[in-house]
Short mmCIF file of C-alpha atoms and ligand atoms in Angstrom, two decimals:
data_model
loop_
_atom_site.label_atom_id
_atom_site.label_comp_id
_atom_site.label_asym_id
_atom_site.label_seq_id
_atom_site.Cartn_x
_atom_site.Cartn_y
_atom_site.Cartn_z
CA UNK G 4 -15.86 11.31 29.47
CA UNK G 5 -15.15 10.36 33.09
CA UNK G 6 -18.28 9.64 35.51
CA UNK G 7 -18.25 12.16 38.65
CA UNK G 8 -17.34 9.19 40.99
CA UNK G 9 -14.19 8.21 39.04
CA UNK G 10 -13.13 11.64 39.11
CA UNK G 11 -13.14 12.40 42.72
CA UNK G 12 -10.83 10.07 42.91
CA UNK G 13 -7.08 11.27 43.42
CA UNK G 14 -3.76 8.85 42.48
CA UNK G 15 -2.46 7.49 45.04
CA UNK G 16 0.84 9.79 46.58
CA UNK G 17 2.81 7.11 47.54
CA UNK G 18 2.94 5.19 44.49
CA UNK G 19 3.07 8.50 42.67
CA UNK G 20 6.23 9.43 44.53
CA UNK G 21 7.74 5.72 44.06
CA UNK G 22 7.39 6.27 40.54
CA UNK G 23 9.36 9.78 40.87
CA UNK G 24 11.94 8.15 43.06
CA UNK G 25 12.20 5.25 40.58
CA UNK G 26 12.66 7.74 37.27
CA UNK G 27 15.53 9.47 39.25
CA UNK G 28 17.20 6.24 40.07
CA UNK G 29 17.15 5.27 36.25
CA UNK G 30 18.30 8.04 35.58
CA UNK G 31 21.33 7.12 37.12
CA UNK G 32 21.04 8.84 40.53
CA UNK G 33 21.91 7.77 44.01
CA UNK G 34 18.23 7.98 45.15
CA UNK G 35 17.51 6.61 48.87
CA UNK G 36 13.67 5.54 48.44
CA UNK G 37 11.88 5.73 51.99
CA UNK G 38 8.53 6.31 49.85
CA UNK G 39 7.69 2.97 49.94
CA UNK G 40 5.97 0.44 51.89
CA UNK G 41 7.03 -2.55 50.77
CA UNK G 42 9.66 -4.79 52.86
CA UNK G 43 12.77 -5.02 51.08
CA UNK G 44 13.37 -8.78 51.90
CA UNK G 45 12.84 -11.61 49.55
CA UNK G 46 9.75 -13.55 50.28
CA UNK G 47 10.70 -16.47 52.25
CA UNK G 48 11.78 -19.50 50.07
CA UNK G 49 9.33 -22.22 51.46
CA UNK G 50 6.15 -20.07 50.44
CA UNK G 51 7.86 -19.79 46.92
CA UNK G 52 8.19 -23.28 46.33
CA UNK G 53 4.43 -24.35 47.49
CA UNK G 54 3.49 -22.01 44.79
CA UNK G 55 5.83 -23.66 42.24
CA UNK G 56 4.55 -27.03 43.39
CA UNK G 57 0.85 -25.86 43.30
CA UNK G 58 1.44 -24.70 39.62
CA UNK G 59 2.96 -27.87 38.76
CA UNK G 60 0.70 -29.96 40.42
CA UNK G 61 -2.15 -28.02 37.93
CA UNK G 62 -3.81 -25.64 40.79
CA UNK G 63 -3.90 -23.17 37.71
CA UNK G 64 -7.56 -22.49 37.42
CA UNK G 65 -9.75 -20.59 38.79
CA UNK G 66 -10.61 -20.78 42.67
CA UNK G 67 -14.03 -20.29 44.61
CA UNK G 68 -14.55 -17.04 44.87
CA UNK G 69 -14.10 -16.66 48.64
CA UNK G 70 -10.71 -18.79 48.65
CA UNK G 71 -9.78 -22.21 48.83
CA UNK G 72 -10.80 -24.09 51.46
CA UNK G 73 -7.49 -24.85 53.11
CA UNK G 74 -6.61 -21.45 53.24
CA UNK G 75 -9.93 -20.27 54.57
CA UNK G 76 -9.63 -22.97 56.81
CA UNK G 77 -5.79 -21.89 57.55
CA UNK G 78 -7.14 -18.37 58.01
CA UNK G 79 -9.94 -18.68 60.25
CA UNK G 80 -7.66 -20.90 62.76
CA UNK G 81 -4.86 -18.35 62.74
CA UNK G 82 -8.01 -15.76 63.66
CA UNK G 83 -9.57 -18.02 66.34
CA UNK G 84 -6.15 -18.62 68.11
CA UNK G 85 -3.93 -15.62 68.08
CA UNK G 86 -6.79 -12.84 67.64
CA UNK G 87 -9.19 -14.48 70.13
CA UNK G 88 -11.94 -13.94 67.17
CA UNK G 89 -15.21 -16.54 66.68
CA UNK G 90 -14.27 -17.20 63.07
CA UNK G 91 -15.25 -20.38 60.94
CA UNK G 92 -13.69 -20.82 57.36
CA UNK G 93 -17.46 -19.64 56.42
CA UNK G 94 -16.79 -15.87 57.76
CA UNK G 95 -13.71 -15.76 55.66
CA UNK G 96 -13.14 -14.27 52.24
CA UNK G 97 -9.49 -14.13 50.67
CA UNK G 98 -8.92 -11.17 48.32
CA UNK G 99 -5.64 -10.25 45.75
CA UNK G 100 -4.13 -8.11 48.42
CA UNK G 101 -6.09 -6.36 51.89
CA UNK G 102 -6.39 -3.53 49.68
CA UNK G 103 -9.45 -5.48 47.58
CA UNK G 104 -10.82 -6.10 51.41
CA UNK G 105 -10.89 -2.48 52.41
CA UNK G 106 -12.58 -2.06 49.47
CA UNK G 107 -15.11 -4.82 49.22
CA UNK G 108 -15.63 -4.23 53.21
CA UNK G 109 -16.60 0.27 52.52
CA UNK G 110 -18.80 -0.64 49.57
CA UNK G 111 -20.87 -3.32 51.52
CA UNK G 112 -21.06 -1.82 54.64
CA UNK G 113 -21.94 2.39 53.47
CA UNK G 114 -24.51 4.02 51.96
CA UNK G 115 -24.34 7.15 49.72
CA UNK G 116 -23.88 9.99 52.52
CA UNK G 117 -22.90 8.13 55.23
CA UNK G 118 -19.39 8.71 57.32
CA UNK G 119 -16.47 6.80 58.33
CA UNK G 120 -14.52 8.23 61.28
CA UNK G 121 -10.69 7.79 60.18
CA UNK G 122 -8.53 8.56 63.10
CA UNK G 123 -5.77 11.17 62.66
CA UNK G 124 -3.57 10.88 59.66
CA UNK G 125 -4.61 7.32 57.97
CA UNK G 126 -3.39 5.22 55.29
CA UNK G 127 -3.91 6.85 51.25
CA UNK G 128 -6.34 4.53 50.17
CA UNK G 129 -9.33 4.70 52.85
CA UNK G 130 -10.78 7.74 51.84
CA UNK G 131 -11.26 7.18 48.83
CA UNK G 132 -12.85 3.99 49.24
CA UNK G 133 -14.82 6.04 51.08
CA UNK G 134 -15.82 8.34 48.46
CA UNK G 135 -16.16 5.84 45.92
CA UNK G 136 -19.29 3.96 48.28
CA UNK G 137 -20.64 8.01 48.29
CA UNK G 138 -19.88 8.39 51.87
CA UNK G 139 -17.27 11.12 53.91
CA UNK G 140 -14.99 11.07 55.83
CA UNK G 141 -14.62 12.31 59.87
CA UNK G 142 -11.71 13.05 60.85
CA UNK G 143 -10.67 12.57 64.48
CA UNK G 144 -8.14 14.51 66.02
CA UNK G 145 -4.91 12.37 67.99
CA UNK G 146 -2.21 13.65 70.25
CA UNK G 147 1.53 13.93 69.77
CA UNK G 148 1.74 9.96 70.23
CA UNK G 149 -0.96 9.94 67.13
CA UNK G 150 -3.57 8.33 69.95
CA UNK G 151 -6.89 9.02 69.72
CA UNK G 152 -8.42 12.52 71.07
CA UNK G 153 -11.99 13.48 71.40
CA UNK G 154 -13.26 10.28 69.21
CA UNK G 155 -16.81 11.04 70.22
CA UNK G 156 -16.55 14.72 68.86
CA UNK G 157 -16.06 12.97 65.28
CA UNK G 158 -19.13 10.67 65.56
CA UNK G 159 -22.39 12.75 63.94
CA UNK G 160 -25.94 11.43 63.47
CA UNK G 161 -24.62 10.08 59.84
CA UNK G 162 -21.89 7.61 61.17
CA UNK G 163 -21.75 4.46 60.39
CA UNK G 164 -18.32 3.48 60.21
CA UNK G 165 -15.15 3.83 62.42
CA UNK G 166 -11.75 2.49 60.81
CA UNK G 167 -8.88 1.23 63.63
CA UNK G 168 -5.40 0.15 61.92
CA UNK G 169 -3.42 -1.02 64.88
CA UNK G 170 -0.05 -0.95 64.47
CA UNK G 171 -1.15 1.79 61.87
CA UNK G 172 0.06 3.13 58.75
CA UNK G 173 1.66 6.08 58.67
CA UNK G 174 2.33 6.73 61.95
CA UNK G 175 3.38 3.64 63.52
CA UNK G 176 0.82 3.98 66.63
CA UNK G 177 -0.20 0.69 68.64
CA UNK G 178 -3.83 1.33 70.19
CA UNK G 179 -3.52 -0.42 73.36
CA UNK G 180 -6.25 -2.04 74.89
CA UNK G 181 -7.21 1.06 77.43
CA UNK G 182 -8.08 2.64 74.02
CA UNK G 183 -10.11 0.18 71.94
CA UNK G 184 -11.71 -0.98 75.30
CA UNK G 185 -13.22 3.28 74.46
CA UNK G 186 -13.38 2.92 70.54
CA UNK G 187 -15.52 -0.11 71.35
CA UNK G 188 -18.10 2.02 73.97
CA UNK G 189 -18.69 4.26 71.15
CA UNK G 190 -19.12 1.86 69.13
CA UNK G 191 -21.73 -0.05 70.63
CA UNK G 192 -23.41 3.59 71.84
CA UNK G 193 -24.20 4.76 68.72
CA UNK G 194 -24.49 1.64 66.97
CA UNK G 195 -21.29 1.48 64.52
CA UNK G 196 -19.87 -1.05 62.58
CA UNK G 197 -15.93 -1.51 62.61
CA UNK G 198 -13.15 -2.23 60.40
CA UNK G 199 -10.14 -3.46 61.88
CA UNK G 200 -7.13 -3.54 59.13
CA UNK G 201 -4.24 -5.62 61.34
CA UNK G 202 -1.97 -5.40 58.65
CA UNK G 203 0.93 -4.54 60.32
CA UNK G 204 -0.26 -6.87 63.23
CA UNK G 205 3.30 -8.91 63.62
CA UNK G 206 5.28 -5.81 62.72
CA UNK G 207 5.03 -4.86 66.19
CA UNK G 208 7.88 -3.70 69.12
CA UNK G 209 7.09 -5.32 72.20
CA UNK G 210 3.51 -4.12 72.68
CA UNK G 211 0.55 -6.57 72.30
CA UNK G 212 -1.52 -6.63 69.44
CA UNK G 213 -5.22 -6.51 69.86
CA UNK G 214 -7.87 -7.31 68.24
CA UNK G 215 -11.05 -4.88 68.49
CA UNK G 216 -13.12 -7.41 66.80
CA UNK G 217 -12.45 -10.14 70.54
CA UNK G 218 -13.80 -7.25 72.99
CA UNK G 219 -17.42 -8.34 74.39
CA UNK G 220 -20.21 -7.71 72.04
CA UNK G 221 -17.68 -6.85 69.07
CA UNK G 222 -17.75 -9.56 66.72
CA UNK G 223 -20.92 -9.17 64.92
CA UNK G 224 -19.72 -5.13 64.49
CA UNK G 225 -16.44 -5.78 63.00
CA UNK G 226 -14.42 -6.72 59.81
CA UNK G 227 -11.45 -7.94 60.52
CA UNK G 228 -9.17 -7.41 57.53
CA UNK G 229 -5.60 -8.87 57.01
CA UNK G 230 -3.04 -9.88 54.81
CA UNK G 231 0.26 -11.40 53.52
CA UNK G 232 2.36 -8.25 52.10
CA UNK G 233 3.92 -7.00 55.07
CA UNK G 234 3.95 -9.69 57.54
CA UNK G 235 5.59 -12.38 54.88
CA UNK G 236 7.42 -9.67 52.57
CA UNK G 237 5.04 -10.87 49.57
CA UNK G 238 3.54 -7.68 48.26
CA UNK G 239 3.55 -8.26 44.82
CA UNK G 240 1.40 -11.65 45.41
CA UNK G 241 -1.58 -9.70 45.97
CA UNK G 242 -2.96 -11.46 48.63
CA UNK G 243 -5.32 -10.41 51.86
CA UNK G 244 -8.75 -11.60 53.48
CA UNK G 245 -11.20 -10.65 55.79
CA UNK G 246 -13.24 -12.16 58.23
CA UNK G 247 -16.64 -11.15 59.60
CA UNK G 248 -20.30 -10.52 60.47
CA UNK G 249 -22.66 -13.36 57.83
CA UNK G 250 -24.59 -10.57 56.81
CA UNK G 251 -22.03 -8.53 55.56
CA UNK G 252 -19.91 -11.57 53.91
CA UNK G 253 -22.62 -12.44 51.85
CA UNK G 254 -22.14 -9.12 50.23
CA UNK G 255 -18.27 -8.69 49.96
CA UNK G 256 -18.61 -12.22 48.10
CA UNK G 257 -20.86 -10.64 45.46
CA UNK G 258 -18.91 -7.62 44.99
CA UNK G 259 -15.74 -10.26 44.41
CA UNK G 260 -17.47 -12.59 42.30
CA UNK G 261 -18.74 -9.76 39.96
CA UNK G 262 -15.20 -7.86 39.86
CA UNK G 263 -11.85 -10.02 40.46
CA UNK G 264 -13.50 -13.63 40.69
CA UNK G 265 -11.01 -14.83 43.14
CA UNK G 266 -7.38 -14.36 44.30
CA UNK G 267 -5.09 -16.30 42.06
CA UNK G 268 -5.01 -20.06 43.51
CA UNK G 269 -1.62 -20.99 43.41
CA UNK G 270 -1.27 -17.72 45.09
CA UNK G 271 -3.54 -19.08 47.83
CA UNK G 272 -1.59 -21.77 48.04
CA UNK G 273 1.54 -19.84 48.95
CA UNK G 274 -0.52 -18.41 52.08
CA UNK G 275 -1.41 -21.66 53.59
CA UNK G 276 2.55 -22.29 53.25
CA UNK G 277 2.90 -18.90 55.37
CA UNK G 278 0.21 -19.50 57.98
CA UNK G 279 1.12 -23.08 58.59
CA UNK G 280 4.91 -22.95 57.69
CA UNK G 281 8.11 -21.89 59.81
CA UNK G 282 8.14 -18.06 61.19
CA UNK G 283 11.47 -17.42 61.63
CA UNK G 284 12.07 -15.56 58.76
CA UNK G 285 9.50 -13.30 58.99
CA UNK G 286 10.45 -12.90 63.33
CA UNK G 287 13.94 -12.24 61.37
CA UNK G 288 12.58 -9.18 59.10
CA UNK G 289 10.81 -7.76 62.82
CA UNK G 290 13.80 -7.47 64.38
CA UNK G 291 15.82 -5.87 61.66
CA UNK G 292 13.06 -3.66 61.46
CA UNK G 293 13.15 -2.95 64.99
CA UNK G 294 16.53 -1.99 64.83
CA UNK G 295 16.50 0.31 61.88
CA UNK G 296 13.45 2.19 63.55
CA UNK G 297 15.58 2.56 66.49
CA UNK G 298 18.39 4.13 64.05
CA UNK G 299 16.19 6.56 62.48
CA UNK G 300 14.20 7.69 65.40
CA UNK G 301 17.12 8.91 67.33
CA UNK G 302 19.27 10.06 64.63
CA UNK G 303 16.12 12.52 63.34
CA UNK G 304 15.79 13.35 67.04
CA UNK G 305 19.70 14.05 67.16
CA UNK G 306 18.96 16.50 64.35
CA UNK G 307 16.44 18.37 66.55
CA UNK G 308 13.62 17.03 64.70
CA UNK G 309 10.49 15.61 66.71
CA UNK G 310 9.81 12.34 65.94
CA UNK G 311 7.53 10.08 67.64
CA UNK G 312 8.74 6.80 68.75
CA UNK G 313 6.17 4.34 66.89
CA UNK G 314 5.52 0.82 68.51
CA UNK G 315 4.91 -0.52 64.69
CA UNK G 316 4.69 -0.57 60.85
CA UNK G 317 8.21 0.26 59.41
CA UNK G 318 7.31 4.08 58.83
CA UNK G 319 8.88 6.71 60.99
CA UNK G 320 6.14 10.29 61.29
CA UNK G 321 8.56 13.22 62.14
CA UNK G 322 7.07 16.42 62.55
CA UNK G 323 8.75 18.91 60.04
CA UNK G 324 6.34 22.10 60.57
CA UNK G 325 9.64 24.31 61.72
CA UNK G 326 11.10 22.84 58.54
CA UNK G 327 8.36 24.57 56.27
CA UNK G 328 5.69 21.48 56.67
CA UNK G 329 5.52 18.33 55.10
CA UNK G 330 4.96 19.37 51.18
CA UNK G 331 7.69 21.65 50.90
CA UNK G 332 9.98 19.40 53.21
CA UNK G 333 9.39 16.05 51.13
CA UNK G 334 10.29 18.13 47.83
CA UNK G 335 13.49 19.70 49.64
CA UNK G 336 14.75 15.75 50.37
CA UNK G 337 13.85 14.61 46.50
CA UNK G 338 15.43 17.71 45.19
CA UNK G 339 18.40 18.60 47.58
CA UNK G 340 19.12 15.12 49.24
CA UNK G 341 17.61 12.66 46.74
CA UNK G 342 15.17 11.18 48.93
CA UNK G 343 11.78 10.14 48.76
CA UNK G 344 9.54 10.72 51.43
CA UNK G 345 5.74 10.77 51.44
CA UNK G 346 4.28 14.18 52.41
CA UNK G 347 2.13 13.72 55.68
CA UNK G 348 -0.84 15.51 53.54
CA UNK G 349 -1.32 12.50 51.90
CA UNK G 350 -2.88 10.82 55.08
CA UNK G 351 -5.73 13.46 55.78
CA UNK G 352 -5.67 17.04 56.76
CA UNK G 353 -3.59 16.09 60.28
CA UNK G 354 -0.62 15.01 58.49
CA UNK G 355 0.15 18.20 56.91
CA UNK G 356 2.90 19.07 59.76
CA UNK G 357 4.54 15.70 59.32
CA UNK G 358 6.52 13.46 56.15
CA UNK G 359 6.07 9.76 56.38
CA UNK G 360 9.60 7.60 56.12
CA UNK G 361 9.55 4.24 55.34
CA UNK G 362 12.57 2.39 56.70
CA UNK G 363 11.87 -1.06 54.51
CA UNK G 364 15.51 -0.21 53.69
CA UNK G 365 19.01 -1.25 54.61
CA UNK G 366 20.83 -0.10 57.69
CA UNK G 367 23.37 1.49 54.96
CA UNK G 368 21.32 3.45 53.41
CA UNK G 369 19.38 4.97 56.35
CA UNK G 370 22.58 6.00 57.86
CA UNK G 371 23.07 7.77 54.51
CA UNK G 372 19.60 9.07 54.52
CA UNK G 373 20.53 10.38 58.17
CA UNK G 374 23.69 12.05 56.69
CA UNK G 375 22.15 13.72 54.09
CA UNK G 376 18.79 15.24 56.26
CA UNK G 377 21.89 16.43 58.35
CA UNK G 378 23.31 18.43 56.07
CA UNK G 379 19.95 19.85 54.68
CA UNK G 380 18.95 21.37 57.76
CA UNK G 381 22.63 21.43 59.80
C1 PLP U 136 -2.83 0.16 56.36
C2 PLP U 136 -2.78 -0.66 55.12
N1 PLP U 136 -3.82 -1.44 54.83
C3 PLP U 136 -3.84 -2.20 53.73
C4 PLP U 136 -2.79 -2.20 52.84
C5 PLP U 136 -2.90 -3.04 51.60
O1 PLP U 136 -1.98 -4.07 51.52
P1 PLP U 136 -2.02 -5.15 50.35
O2 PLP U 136 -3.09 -4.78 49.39
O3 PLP U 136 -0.67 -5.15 49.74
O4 PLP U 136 -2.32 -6.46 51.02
C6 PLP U 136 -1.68 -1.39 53.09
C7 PLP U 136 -0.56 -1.32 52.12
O5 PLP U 136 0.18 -0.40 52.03
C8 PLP U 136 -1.67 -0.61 54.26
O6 PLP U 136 -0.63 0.17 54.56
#
């Protein structure tokens, strides 16, 4: 009954194992969920209320299909001044959530066996957005810091595609500049296009966050794709954009207009409020998150378990290969501790050593979570 493309395509692990993680807690169980990766703050009160006001005001229809103007306006200003990218509103197209972008950017820029180099373990959903647009994957190998190794190894006569996601999901790693300054030579030697997801962009410890897409002779190679989830704790909005090349816009607008129409407006709305508004709230969630990273990464090192010190995201990537690998590991913490982890297999075949915590949870509860992984493998 299912077409072949449909069923290549595998659920997604982390919002399989939230769904675990949330059966056990209704059950009645003490379950700490570091599955997710959602913030666990409230999304700041002053984007609530423009949404409220744009509902009342009767912003409840539908919106162009590539945003409303004064968020694409909003958008490409926040792009031209703290990215350092040549954006007009005109490059920009706003989409419920960056995961919509990811998409819409794979299908308009691959053709059926093409690949897309994904570098070392990589967030759930790019691969099969890559199989869905009939392309493969490459996988590149990274070191111990989960940097880049031997990019040009990955890169075959049939790429087309390289994916950065700088501070990146699951492991945390911040490309510096050193390192896209060499993503970007390969890029331009063999002629690839880019996609920059800068999701995690402001959830960032002290390194600088760079844009691939402002390095000479970038911009007309890269999508730059963004959102509003992590940065402004407003996941369940469903709101992202990207920003790039004419050519490849016109296309992503097509795909939108034929499949979600627009992001919802009042939605929209609530991101201009975001861009535009105060930031201390959301340079509040940073540091806690900062802090809580800090907690984590030297209480699993305590433990005697290696664990990488990442300089973003709110996900810790400890290796767990001397504690039987990541599958068996994340089932021991659900089953024996109550915790929910995401096996590192579900970011590509490099992950398989590692499990992926999220710490978008209290202090409390990590220093629980700490406890408890201390008496599974004291
Ligand atoms: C690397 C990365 N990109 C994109 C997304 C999609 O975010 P959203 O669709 O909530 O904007 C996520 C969410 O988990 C992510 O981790």
């Amino acid at each position: 009954m299912v077409s072949e493309r449909m069923a290549s395509i595998q659920e997604s692990t982390t919002l399989k194992i939230s769904a675990e993680a949330k059966r056990l807690a209704a059950e009645g169980l003490d379950v700490i969920d570091m599955g997710v990766g959602e913030p666990d703050f409230d999304t700041p009160r002053h984007i609530i209320e423009s949404a409220y006001r744009s509902m009342l005001d009767g912003e409840t229809h539908y919106a162009p299909t590539n945003g409303i103007p004064d968020l694409r306006k909003a958008i490409a200003k926040k792009l031209r001044t703290e990215n350092n990218l040549p954006v007009t509103p005109d490059d920009v197209a706003v989409t419920p959530g960056a995961k919509m972008a990811v998409f819409a950017a794979i299908q308009a820029m691959m053709d059926q066996g093409d690949e897309c180099v994904l570098i070392g373990p990589s967030w759930v959903s790019y691969e099969p957005c890559i199989t869905f647009a009939g392309g493969q994957v490459s996988w590149a190998s990274v070191d111990q810091r989960f940097q880049p190794l031997d990019l040009a190894e990955a890169i075959t006569s049939r790429t087309r595609l390289i994916v950065v996601n700088s501070p990146g999901n699951p492991t945390g790693a911040v490309f510096g500049r050193r390192m896209l300054q060499e993503i970007r030579d390969l890029a331009i030697d063999h002629d690839l296009l880019v996609i920059s997801d800068e999701i995690y962009e402001k959830i960032i410890y002290g390194e600088e966050h760079i844009s691939i897409g402002s390095l000479p002779d970038m911009a007309d190679r890269t999508v730059t794709i963004n959102g509003f989830s992590k940065s402004y704790a407003m996941t369940g909005w469903r709101l992202g954009y990207l920003a790039g090349p004419k050519e490849i816009m016109k296309y992503v607008s097509r795909l939108l207009s034929h499949s979600v129409s627009s992001a919802t407006t009042f939605v929209q709305r609530a991101g201009v409020a975001a861009l535009e508004g105060p930031q201390e709230e959301a340079d509040r969630m940073v540091k806690e998150f900062r802090i809580r990273r800090d907690l984590l990464v030297s209480g699993l090192q305590s433990l005697g378990i290696p664990c990488a010190m990442p300089g973003g995201a709110f996900y810790v990537f400890p290796d767990v290969s001397a504690l039987g690998g990541g599958d068996s590991f994340a089932q021991r913490l659900l089953k024996e501790g109550l915790m929910a982890a995401t096996p590192g297999s579900a970011f590509g075949p490099g992950g398989a050593d590692y499990v992926r915590l999220s710490y978008a949870t209290s202090q409390e509860r990590l220093t629980e979570a700490l406890r408890r992984i201390g008496r599974m493998v004291g």
